[in-house]
CSV table of C-alpha atoms and ligand atoms in Angstrom, one decimal:
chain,number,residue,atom,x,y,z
A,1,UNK,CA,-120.9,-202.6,-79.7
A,2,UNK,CA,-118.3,-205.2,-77.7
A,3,UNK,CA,-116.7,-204.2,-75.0
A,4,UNK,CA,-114.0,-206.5,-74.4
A,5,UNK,CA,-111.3,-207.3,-71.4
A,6,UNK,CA,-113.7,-205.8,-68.5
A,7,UNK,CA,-113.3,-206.6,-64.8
A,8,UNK,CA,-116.7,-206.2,-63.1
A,9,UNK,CA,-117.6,-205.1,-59.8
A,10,UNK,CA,-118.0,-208.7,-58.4
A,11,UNK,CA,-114.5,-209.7,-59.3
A,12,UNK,CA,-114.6,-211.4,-62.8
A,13,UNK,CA,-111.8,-210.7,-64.8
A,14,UNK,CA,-111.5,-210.9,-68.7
A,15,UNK,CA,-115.4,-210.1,-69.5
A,16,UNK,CA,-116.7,-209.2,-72.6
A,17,UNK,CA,-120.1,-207.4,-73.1
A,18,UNK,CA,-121.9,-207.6,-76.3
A,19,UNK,CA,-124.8,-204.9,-76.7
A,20,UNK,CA,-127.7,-205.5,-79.0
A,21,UNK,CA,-130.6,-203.0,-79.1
A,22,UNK,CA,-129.7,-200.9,-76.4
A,23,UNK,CA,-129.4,-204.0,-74.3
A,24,UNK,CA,-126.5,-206.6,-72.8
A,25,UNK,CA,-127.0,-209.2,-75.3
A,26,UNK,CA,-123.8,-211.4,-73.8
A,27,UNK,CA,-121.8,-211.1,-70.6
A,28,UNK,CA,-119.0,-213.7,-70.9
A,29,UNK,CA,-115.2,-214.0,-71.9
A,30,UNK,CA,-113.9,-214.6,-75.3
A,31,UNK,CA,-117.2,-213.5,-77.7
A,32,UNK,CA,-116.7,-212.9,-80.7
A,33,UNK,CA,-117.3,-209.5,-82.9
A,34,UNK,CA,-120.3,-209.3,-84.8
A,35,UNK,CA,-119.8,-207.9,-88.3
A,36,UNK,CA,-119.5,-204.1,-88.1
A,37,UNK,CA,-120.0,-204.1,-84.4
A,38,UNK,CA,-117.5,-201.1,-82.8
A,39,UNK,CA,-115.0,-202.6,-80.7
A,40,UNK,CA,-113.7,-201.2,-77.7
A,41,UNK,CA,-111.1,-202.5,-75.3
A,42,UNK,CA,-111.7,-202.2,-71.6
A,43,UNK,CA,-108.1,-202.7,-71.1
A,44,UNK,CA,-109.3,-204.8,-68.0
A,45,UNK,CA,-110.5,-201.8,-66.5
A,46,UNK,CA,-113.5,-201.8,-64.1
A,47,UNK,CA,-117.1,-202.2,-65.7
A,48,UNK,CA,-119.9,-201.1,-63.6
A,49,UNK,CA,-122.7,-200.1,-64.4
A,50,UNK,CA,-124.1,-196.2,-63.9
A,51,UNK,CA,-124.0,-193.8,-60.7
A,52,UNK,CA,-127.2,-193.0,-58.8
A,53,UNK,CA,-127.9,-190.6,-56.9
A,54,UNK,CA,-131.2,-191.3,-54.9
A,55,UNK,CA,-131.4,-187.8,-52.7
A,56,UNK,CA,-130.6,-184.3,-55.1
A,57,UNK,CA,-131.9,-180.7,-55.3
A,58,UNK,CA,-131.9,-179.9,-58.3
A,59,UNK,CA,-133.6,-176.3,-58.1
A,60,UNK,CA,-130.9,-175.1,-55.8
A,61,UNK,CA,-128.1,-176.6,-57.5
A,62,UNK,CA,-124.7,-174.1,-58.9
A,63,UNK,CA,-126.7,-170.8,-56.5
A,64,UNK,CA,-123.9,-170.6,-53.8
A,65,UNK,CA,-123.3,-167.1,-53.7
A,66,UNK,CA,-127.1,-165.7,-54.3
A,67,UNK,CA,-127.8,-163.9,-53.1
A,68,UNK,CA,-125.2,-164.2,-50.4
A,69,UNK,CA,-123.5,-167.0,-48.8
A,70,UNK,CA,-124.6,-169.3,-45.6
A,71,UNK,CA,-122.3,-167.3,-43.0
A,72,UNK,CA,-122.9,-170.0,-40.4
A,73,UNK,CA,-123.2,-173.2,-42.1
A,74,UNK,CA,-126.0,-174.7,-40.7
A,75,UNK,CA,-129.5,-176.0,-41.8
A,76,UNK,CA,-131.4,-173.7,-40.6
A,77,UNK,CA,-129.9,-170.6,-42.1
A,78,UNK,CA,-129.7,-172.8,-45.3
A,79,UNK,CA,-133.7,-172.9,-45.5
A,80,UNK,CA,-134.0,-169.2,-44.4
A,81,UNK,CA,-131.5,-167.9,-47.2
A,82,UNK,CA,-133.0,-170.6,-50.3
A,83,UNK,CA,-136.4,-168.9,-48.8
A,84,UNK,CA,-134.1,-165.1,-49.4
A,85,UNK,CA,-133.6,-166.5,-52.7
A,86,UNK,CA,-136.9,-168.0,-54.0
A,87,UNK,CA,-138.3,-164.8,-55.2
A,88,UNK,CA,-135.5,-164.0,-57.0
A,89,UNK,CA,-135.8,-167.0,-59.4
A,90,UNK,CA,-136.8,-167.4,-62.9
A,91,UNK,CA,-137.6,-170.2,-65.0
A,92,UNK,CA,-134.8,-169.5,-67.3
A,93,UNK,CA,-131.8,-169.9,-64.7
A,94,UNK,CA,-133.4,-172.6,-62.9
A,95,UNK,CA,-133.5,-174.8,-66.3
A,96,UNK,CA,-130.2,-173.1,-67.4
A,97,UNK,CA,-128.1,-174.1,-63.9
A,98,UNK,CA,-130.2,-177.5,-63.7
A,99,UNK,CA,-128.8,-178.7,-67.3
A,100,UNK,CA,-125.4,-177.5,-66.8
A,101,UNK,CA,-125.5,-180.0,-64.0
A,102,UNK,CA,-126.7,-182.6,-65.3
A,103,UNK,CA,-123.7,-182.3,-67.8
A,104,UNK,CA,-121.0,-183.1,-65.0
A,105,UNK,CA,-123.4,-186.0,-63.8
A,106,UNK,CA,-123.2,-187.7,-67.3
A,107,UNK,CA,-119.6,-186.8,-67.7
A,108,UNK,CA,-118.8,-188.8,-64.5
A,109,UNK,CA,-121.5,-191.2,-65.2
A,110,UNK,CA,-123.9,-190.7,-63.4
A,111,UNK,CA,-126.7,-191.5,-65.1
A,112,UNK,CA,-130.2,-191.4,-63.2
A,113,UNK,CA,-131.1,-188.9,-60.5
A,114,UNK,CA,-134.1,-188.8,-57.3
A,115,UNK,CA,-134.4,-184.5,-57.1
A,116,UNK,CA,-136.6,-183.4,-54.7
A,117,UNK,CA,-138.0,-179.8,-56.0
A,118,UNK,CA,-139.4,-176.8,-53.7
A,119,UNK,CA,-143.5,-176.7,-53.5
A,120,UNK,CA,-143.4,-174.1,-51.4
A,121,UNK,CA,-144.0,-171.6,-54.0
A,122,UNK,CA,-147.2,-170.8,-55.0
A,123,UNK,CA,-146.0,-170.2,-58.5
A,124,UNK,CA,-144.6,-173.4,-58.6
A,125,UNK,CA,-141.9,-171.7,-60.8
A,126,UNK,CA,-139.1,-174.7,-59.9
A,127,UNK,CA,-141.4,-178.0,-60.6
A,128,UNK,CA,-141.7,-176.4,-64.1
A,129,UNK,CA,-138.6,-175.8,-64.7
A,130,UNK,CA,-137.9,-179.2,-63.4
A,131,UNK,CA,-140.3,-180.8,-65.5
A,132,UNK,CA,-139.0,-179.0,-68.7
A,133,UNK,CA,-135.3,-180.2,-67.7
A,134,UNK,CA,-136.2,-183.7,-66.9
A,135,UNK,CA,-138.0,-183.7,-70.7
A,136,UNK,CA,-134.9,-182.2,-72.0
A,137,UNK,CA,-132.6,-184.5,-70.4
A,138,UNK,CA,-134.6,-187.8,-70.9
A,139,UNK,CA,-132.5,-189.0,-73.9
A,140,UNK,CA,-129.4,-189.2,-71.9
A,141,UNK,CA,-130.5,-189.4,-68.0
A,142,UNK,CA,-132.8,-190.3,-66.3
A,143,UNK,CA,-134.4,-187.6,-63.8
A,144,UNK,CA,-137.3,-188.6,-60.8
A,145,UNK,CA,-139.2,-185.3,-59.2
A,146,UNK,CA,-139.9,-185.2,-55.4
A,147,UNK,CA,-142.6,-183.2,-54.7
A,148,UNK,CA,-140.8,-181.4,-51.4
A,149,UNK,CA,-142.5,-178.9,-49.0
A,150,UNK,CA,-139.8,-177.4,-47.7
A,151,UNK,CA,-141.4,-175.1,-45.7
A,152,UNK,CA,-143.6,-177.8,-44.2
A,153,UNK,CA,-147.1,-179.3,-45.7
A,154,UNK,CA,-148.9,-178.5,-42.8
A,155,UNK,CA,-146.4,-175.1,-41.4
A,156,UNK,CA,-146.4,-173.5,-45.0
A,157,UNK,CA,-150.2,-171.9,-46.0
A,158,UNK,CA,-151.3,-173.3,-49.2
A,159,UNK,CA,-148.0,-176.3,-48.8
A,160,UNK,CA,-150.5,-179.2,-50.1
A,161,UNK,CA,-152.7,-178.0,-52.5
A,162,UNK,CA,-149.3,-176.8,-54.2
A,163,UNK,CA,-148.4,-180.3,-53.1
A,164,UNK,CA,-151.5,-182.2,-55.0
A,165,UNK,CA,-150.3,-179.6,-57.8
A,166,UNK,CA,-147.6,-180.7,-58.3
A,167,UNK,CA,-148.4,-184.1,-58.9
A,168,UNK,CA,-151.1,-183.3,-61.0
A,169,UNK,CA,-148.1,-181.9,-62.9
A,170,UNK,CA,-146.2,-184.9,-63.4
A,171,UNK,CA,-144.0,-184.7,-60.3
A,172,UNK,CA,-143.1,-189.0,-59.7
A,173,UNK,CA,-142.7,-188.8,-56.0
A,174,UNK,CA,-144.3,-187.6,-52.4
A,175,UNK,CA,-142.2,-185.9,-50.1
A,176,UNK,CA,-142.1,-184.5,-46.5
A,177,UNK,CA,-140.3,-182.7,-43.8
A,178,UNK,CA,-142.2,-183.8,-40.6
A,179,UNK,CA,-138.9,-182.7,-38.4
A,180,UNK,CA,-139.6,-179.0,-39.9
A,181,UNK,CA,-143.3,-178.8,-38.8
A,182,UNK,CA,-144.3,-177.2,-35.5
A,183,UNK,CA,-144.6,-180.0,-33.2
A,184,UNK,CA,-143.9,-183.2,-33.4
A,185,UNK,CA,-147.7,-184.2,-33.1
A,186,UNK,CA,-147.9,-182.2,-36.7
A,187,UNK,CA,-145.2,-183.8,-38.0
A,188,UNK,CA,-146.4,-187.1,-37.2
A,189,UNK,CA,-149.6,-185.8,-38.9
A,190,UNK,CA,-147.7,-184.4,-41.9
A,191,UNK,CA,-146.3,-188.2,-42.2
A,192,UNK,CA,-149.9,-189.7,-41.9
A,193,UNK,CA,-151.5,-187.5,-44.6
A,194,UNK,CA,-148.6,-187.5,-47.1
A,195,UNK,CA,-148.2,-191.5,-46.8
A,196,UNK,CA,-152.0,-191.4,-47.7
A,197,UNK,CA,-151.9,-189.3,-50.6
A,198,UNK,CA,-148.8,-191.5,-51.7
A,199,UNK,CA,-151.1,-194.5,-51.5
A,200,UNK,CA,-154.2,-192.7,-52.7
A,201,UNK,CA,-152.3,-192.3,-56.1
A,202,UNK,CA,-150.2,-195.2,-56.3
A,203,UNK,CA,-146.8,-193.0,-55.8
A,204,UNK,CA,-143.8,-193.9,-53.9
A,205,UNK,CA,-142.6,-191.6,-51.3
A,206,UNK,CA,-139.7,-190.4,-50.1
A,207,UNK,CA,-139.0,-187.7,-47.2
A,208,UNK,CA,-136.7,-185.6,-45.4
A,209,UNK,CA,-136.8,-187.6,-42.1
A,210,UNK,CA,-135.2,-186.9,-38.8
A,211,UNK,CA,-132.9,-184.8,-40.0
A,212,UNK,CA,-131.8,-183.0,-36.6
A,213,UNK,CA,-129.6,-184.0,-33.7
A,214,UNK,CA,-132.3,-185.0,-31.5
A,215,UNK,CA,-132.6,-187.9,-30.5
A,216,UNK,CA,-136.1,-187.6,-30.3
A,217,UNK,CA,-136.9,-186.9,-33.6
A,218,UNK,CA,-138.1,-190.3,-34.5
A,219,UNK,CA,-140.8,-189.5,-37.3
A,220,UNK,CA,-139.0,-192.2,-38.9
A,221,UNK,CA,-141.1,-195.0,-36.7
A,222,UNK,CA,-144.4,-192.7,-37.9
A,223,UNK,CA,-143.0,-193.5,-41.6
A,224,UNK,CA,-142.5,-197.1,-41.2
A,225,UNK,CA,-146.0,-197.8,-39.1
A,226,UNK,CA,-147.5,-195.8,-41.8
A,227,UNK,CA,-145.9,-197.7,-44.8
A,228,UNK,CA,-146.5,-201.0,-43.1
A,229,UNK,CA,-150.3,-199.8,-42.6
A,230,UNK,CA,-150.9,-199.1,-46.1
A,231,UNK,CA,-149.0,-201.8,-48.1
A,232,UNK,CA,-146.8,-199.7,-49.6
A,233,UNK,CA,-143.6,-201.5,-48.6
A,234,UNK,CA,-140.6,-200.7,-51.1
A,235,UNK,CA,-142.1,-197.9,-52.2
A,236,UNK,CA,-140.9,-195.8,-49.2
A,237,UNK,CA,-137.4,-193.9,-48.5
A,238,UNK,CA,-136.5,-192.3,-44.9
A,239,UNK,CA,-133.8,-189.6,-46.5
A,240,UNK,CA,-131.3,-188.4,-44.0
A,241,UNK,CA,-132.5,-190.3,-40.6
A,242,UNK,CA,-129.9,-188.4,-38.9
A,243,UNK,CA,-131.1,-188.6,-35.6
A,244,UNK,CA,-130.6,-192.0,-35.8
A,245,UNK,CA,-127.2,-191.4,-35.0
A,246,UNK,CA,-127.8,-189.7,-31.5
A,247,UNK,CA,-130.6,-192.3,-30.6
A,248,UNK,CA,-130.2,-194.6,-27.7
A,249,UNK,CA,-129.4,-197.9,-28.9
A,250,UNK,CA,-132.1,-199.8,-27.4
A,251,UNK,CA,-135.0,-197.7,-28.6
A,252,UNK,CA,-133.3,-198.4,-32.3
A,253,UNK,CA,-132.7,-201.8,-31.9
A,254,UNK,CA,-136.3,-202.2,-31.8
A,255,UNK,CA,-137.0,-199.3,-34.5
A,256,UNK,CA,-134.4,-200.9,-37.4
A,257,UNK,CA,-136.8,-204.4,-37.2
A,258,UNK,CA,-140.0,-202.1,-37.7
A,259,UNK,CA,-138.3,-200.7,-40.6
A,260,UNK,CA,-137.3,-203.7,-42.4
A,261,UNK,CA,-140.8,-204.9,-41.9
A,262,UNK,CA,-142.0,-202.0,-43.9
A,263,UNK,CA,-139.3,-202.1,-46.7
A,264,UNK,CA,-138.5,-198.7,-45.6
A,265,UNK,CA,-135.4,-197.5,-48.0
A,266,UNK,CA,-133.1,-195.2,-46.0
A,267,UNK,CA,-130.9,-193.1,-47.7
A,268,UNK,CA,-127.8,-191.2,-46.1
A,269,UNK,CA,-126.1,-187.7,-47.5
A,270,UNK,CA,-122.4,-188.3,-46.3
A,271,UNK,CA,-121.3,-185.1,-47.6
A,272,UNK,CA,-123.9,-182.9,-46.1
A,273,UNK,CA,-125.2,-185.1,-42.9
A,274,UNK,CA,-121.2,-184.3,-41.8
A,275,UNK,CA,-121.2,-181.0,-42.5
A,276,UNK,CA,-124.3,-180.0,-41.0
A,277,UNK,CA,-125.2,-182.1,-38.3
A,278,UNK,CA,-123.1,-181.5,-34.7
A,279,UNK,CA,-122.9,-177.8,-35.3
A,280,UNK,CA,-125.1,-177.2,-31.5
A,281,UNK,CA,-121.7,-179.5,-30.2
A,282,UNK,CA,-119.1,-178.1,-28.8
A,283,UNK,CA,-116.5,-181.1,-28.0
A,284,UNK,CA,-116.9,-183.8,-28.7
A,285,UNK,CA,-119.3,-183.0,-32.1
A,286,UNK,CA,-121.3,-185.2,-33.4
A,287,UNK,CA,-120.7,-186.7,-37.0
A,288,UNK,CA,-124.2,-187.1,-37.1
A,289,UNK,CA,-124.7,-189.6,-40.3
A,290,UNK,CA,-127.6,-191.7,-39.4
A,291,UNK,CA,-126.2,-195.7,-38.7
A,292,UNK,CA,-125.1,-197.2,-42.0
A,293,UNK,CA,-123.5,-200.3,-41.3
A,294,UNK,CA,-126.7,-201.4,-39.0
A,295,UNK,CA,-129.1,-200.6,-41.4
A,296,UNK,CA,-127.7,-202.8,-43.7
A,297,UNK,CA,-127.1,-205.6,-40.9
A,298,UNK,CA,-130.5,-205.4,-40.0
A,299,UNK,CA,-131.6,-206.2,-44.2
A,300,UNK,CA,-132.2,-202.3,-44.8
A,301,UNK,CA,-131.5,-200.9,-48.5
A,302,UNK,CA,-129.1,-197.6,-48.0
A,303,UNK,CA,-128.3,-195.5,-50.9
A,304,UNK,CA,-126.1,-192.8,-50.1
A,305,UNK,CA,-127.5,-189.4,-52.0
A,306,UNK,CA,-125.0,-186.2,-52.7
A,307,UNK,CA,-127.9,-184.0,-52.0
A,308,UNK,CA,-126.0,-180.6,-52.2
A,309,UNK,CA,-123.8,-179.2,-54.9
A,310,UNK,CA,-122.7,-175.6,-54.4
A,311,UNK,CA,-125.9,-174.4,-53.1
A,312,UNK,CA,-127.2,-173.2,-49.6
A,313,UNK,CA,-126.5,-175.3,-47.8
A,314,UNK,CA,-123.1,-176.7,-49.4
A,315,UNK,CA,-120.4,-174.9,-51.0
A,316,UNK,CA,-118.8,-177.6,-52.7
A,317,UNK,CA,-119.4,-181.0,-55.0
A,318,UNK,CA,-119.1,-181.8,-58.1
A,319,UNK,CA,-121.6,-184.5,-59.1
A,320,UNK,CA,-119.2,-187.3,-58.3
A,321,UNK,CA,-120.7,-190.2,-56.6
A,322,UNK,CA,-117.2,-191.5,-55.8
A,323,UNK,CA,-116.8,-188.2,-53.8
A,324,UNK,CA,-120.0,-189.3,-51.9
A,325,UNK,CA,-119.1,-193.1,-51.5
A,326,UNK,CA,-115.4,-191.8,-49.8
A,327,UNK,CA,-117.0,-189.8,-47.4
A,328,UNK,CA,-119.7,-192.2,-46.3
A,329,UNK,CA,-117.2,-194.8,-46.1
A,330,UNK,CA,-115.1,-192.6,-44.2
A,331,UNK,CA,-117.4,-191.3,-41.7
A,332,UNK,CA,-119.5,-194.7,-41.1
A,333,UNK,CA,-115.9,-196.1,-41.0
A,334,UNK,CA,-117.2,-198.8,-43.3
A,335,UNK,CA,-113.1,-200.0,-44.2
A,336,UNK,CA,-113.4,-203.4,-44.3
A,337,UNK,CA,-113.0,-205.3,-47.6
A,338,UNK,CA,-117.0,-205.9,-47.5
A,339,UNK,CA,-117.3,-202.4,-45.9
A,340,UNK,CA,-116.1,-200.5,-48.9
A,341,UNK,CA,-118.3,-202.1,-51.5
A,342,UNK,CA,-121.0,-201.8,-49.4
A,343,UNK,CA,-120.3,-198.2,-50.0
A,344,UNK,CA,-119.9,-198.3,-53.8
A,345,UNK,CA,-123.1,-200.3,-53.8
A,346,UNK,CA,-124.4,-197.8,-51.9
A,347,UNK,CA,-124.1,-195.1,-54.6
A,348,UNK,CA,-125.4,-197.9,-57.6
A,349,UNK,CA,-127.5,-200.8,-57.8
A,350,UNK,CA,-129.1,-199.9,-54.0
A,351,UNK,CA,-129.7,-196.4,-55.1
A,352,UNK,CA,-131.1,-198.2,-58.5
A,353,UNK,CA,-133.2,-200.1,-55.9
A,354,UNK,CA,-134.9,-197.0,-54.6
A,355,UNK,CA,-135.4,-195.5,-57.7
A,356,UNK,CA,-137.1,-198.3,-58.8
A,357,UNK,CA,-135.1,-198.1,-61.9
A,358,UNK,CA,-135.9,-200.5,-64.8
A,359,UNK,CA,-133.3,-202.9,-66.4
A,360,UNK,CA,-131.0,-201.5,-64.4
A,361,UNK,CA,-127.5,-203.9,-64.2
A,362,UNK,CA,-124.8,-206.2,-65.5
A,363,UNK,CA,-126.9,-208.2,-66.8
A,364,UNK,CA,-128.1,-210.2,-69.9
A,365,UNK,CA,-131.5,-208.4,-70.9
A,366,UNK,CA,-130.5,-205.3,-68.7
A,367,UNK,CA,-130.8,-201.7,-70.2
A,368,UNK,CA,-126.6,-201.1,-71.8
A,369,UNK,CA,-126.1,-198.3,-69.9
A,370,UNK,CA,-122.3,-198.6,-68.0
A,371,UNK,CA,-119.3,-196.8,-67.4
A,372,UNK,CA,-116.1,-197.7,-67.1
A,373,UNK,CA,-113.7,-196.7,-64.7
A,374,UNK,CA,-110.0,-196.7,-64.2
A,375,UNK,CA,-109.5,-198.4,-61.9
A,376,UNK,CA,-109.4,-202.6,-60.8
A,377,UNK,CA,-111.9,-203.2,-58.6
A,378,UNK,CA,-114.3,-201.2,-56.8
A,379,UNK,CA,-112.7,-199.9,-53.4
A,380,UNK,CA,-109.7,-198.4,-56.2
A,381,UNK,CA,-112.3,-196.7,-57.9
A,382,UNK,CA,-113.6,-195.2,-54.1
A,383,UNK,CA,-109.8,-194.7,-53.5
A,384,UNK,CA,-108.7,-192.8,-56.6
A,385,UNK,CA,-111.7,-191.1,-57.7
A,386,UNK,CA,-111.3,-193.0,-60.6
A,387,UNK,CA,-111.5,-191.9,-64.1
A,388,UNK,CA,-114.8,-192.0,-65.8
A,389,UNK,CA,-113.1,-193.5,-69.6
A,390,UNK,CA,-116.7,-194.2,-71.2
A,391,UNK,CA,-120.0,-193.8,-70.2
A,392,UNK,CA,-122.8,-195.7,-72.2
A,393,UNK,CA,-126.4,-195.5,-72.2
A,394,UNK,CA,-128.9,-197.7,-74.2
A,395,UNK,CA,-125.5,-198.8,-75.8
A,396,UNK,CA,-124.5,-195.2,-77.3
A,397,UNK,CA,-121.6,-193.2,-76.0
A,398,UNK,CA,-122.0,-189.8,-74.2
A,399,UNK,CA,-118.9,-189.7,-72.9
A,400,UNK,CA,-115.6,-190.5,-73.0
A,401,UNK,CA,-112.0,-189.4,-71.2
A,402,UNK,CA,-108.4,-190.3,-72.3
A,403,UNK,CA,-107.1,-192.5,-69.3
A,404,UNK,CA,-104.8,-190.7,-66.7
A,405,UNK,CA,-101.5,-191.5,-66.1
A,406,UNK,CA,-98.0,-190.2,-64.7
A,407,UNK,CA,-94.9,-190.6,-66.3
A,408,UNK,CA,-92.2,-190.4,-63.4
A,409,UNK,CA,-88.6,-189.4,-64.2
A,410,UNK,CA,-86.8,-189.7,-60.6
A,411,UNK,CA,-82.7,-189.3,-60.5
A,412,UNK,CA,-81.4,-192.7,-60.3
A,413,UNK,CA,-84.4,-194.9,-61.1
A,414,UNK,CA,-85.2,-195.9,-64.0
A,415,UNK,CA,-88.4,-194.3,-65.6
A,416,UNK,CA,-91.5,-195.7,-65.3
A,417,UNK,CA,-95.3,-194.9,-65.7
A,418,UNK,CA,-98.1,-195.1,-63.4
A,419,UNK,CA,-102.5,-194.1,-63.1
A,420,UNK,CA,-102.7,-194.4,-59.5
A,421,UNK,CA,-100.7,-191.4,-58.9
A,422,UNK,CA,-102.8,-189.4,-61.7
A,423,UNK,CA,-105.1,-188.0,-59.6
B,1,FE2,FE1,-132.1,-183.0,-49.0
């Protein structure tokens, strides 16, 4: 396959990309067609490659409505009604729901996905149906399993030999929910223990952190010390850190050092961390998202996860990561030029990063898995949602959409055509 006339994220114009073997053989302008090689032209559309989405729950995903929605909105209630709706699950509709989704994450090209799945079942009914989807799916996308306690390791009887379990299973990743347990002491505990199976194991680990409006949750220091103690720097991701926002600013100007020492990943849930976090304010509210912009001054990787789709805790999404990138650029007010592609790096190759994903790029030798967008650059695609017009993995097609446009017919103007109004 060539792809030819591609603008990349980075600004070149007028690229072509030759695939050989399921990889990038050539990244340059003017190469020519092999013989029998399919042709396509990029029309000088944007070439970047997949979506990834480090922070998902899978095993809640397409439920809102069951049994009955979250009346207030918050967290908590969230937990309490996904723990109303637990016993009421089968294999079948967790595997059924958990496919259908990842249909609209391939069709809008998103192409690898960090789900965290529910341990807190002695059945363990979710993590199998997990498993099963993330066999079925492996041909097309590329599916990670946190092992997450929901209910807390150490609050929720029988939370880590389910836990260990699950692992044993096959699930890739530790979690935790140290802001959950009963004191802080236990979730400092709960952070100690599950960092030390992680590095028992050789796993990487990746927990709920912090994610309240108290500014004294700050299990995230017990991560980092914890991941510095053990060596296990890079393989570690603080998800949520949202009261990080409500912090003082001197206690985290000496916390965001300590992280970067430990290669701590943090990732941030725009969509959800602004919908759920404030909702004890009255005025002014809180937006809650923990602190982007300084995470990534101070040398921090952020992804920015979707988290929710029509589940308890969120009533809308759609598995678009552009979706995700708007709001986090919105609500960090990341506007700047370098600003918004912070934000569209936050929902690729940093999210890649995390993942620890293989191959993963524009690249000569990298994996050819891309999509193409309609849009020109980057901060369009953010601004328009853009069209997802081919998405390509290991150089086959999985998906492909005609490009959008609007043909305007206004009384004295002369026709005319334009995609940025074809939203
Ligand atoms: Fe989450």
């Amino acid at each position: 396959m060539l792809i030819r006339n591609a603008t990349l994220p980075d600004g070149r114009q007028g690229v072509d990309l030759l695939v050989r073997d399921g990889r990038i053989a050539a990244l340059q302008p003017g190469l020519a067609a092999p013989e029998g090689a399919t042709v396509v032209d990029a029309g000088g559309w944007l070439l970047s490659p997949p979506f990834v989405d480090a922070h998902f729950h899978m095993d809640a995903t397409l439920s809102y409505g069951l049994p009955r929605v979250n009346a207030s909105g918050t967290l908590l209630e969230g937990i309490a009604l996904w723990g109303e709706l637990k016993p009421q699950l089968t294999q079948e509709a967790l595997v059924e729901r958990a496919l259908q989704y990842c249909d609209w994450a391939v069709a809008q090209g998103l192409l690898a996905i960090r789900s965290h799945v529910d341990v807190c079942d002695p059945r363990l009914l979710a993590v199998e149906a997990l498993l099963e989807v993330r066999r079925r799916v492996a041909p097309y996308l590329e599916l990670q399993l946190v092992a997450f306690p929901q209910d807390g390791v150490l609050r929720s009887p029988g939370a880590l030999d389910q836990l260990k379990r699950a692992l044993d299973l096959g699930v890739d990743v530790v979690g935790g929910i140290p802001h959950f347990e009963r004191t802080m002491d236990e979730g400092a505990q709960s952070v100690r223990l599950l960092c030390e199976l992680a590095a028992e194991r050789a796993l990487p680990v990746d927990m709920h952190c912090d994610e309240s409006d108290d500014p004294l949750s700050r299990h995230i220091e017990t991560l980092a010390f914890h991941s510095q103690r053990l060596g296990l720097q890079g393989r570690v991701t603080g998800s949520h850190l949202t009261s990080m926002h409500s912090m003082d600013n001197y206690y985290v100007s000496k916390l965001l050092p300590l992280m970067r020492e430990a290669g701590v990943h943090a990732v941030a849930n725009p969509l959800i961390n602004i919908t759920l976090q404030g909702r004890h304010d009255s005025y002014p509210k809180r937006r809650g998202m923990t602190r982007v912009p300084e995470l990534l001054a101070a040398g921090i990787n952020v992804g920015f996860g979707h988290d929710c789709v029509l589940d308890p805790w969120y009533s809308l999404g759609s598995g678009d990561m552009l979706e995700v990138a708007a709001m986090g650029l919105h609500v960090a007010q990341m506007t700047s030029q370098q600003g918004m592609r912070q934000c569209f790096d936050a929902v690729t190759v940093n999210n890649a990063r995390i993942l620890g994903l293989d191959g993963y790029g524009l690249e000569v030798g990298c994996r050819a898995d891309f999509v193409l967008l309609q849009a020109r650059s980057p901060a369009e695609a953010i601004r328009l949602r853009a069209p997802r017009l081919l998405v390509v993995r290991g150089g086959h097609v999985l998906a492909r959409a005609p490009e959008r446009q609007v043909a305007l017919q206004l009384p004295g103007r002369p026709p005319s055509v334009d995609f940025t109004l074809a939203r």
